[in-house]
Coordinates of C-alpha atoms in Angstrom, one line a residue:
M1 CA 15.5 -7.6 -15.9
S2 CA 12.8 -5.1 -15.2
T3 CA 13.0 -3.6 -11.7
R4 CA 9.2 -3.6 -11.6
T5 CA 8.6 -7.4 -11.5
R6 CA 7.6 -9.3 -8.4
G7 CA 10.8 -11.4 -8.7
Y8 CA 13.0 -8.3 -8.8
S9 CA 11.2 -6.8 -5.8
Q10 CA 11.7 -10.0 -3.8
L11 CA 15.4 -10.0 -4.9
R12 CA 15.8 -6.5 -3.6
E13 CA 14.1 -7.3 -0.3
A14 CA 16.4 -10.4 0.1
V15 CA 19.5 -8.3 -0.7
T16 CA 18.5 -5.5 1.7
A17 CA 17.8 -8.0 4.4
C18 CA 21.3 -9.5 3.8
L19 CA 23.0 -6.2 3.9
N20 CA 21.1 -5.2 7.1
R21 CA 22.1 -8.5 8.8
H22 CA 25.8 -7.9 8.0
D23 CA 25.6 -4.1 8.6
L24 CA 29.2 -3.6 7.6
L25 CA 29.3 0.0 8.7
G26 CA 27.7 -0.9 12.1
V27 CA 25.2 1.9 11.8
L28 CA 21.8 0.2 12.1
D29 CA 22.2 -0.4 15.9
L30 CA 23.1 3.3 16.2
G31 CA 19.7 4.3 14.8
A32 CA 20.3 4.4 11.0
P33 CA 17.1 3.7 9.0
A34 CA 16.4 0.3 7.6
D35 CA 16.9 1.6 4.1
E36 CA 20.5 2.8 4.9
Y37 CA 22.0 0.4 2.4
D38 CA 19.5 0.9 -0.5
P39 CA 22.0 2.2 -3.0
E40 CA 24.3 -0.7 -2.4
A41 CA 21.3 -3.1 -2.4
E42 CA 20.4 -1.8 -5.9
D43 CA 23.9 -2.4 -7.2
F44 CA 24.0 -5.9 -5.8
A45 CA 20.5 -6.8 -7.0
C46 CA 21.5 -5.7 -10.5
I47 CA 24.7 -7.8 -10.4
I48 CA 22.7 -10.8 -9.2
A49 CA 19.9 -10.3 -11.8
K50 CA 22.5 -10.2 -14.6
G51 CA 23.9 -13.5 -13.3
E52 CA 27.3 -12.0 -12.7
P53 CA 29.4 -13.7 -9.9
I54 CA 29.3 -12.3 -6.4
T55 CA 32.8 -12.5 -4.9
A56 CA 34.4 -10.7 -2.0
D57 CA 36.2 -8.5 -4.5
V58 CA 32.9 -7.5 -6.0
V59 CA 31.5 -6.6 -2.6
A60 CA 34.7 -4.6 -1.9
A61 CA 34.3 -2.8 -5.3
V62 CA 30.6 -1.9 -4.6
W63 CA 31.5 -0.8 -1.1
H64 CA 34.3 1.4 -2.4
K65 CA 32.0 2.9 -5.0
W66 CA 29.8 4.2 -2.2
F67 CA 32.2 4.7 0.7
G68 CA 35.7 4.9 -0.7
E69 CA 37.8 7.7 -2.1
P70 CA 37.1 8.0 -5.8
S71 CA 40.8 8.6 -6.6
E72 CA 41.9 5.4 -4.9
H73 CA 41.4 1.7 -5.9
P74 CA 39.3 -0.5 -3.7
G75 CA 41.3 -2.1 -0.9
P76 CA 41.3 -5.9 -0.3
P77 CA 38.0 -7.3 1.0
T78 CA 37.5 -7.5 4.7
I79 CA 36.4 -10.7 6.5
G80 CA 32.9 -9.0 6.8
M81 CA 32.9 -8.4 3.0
A82 CA 33.8 -12.1 2.4
A83 CA 31.0 -13.2 4.7
L84 CA 28.5 -10.9 2.9
A85 CA 29.6 -12.3 -0.5
V86 CA 28.8 -15.8 0.7
D87 CA 25.3 -14.8 1.8
L88 CA 24.7 -12.8 -1.4
R89 CA 25.7 -15.9 -3.4
D90 CA 23.0 -17.8 -1.5
V91 CA 20.5 -15.0 -2.5
Q92 CA 21.8 -15.3 -6.1
Q93 CA 21.2 -19.1 -6.1
A94 CA 17.7 -18.7 -4.8
Y95 CA 17.0 -16.1 -7.4
A96 CA 18.3 -18.3 -10.2
R97 CA 16.1 -21.1 -9.0
W98 CA 13.1 -18.8 -8.9
C99 CA 13.9 -17.6 -12.5
A100 CA 14.3 -21.2 -13.7
C101 CA 10.9 -22.3 -12.2
R102 CA 9.3 -19.3 -13.7
L103 CA 10.6 -20.2 -17.2
L104 CA 9.5 -23.8 -16.8
R105 CA 6.0 -22.6 -15.9
Q106 CA 5.9 -20.4 -19.0
G107 CA 7.2 -23.0 -21.3

């Protein structure tokens, strides 16, 4: 999926809003910018756009990619990661509905 489409832009906005609501690092209330989680948002948006499942383990793997020690394996997902996965699945379902509607209009 092109990252330049309106749908992808809306997906990125929804993923960023979700990440900011969860603020797993607890940095937004400390003054971090609203785009603090942009790299992670891009990873999650790509996963969602590809239709790959979003699970707590996927969230833990993405988190580890950006914040973990490269020589270590990701640890088990936290409760916060599991909650984020649930909300990201909601975003994924909304995105899938949007894509399906778009295809119906084209066909």
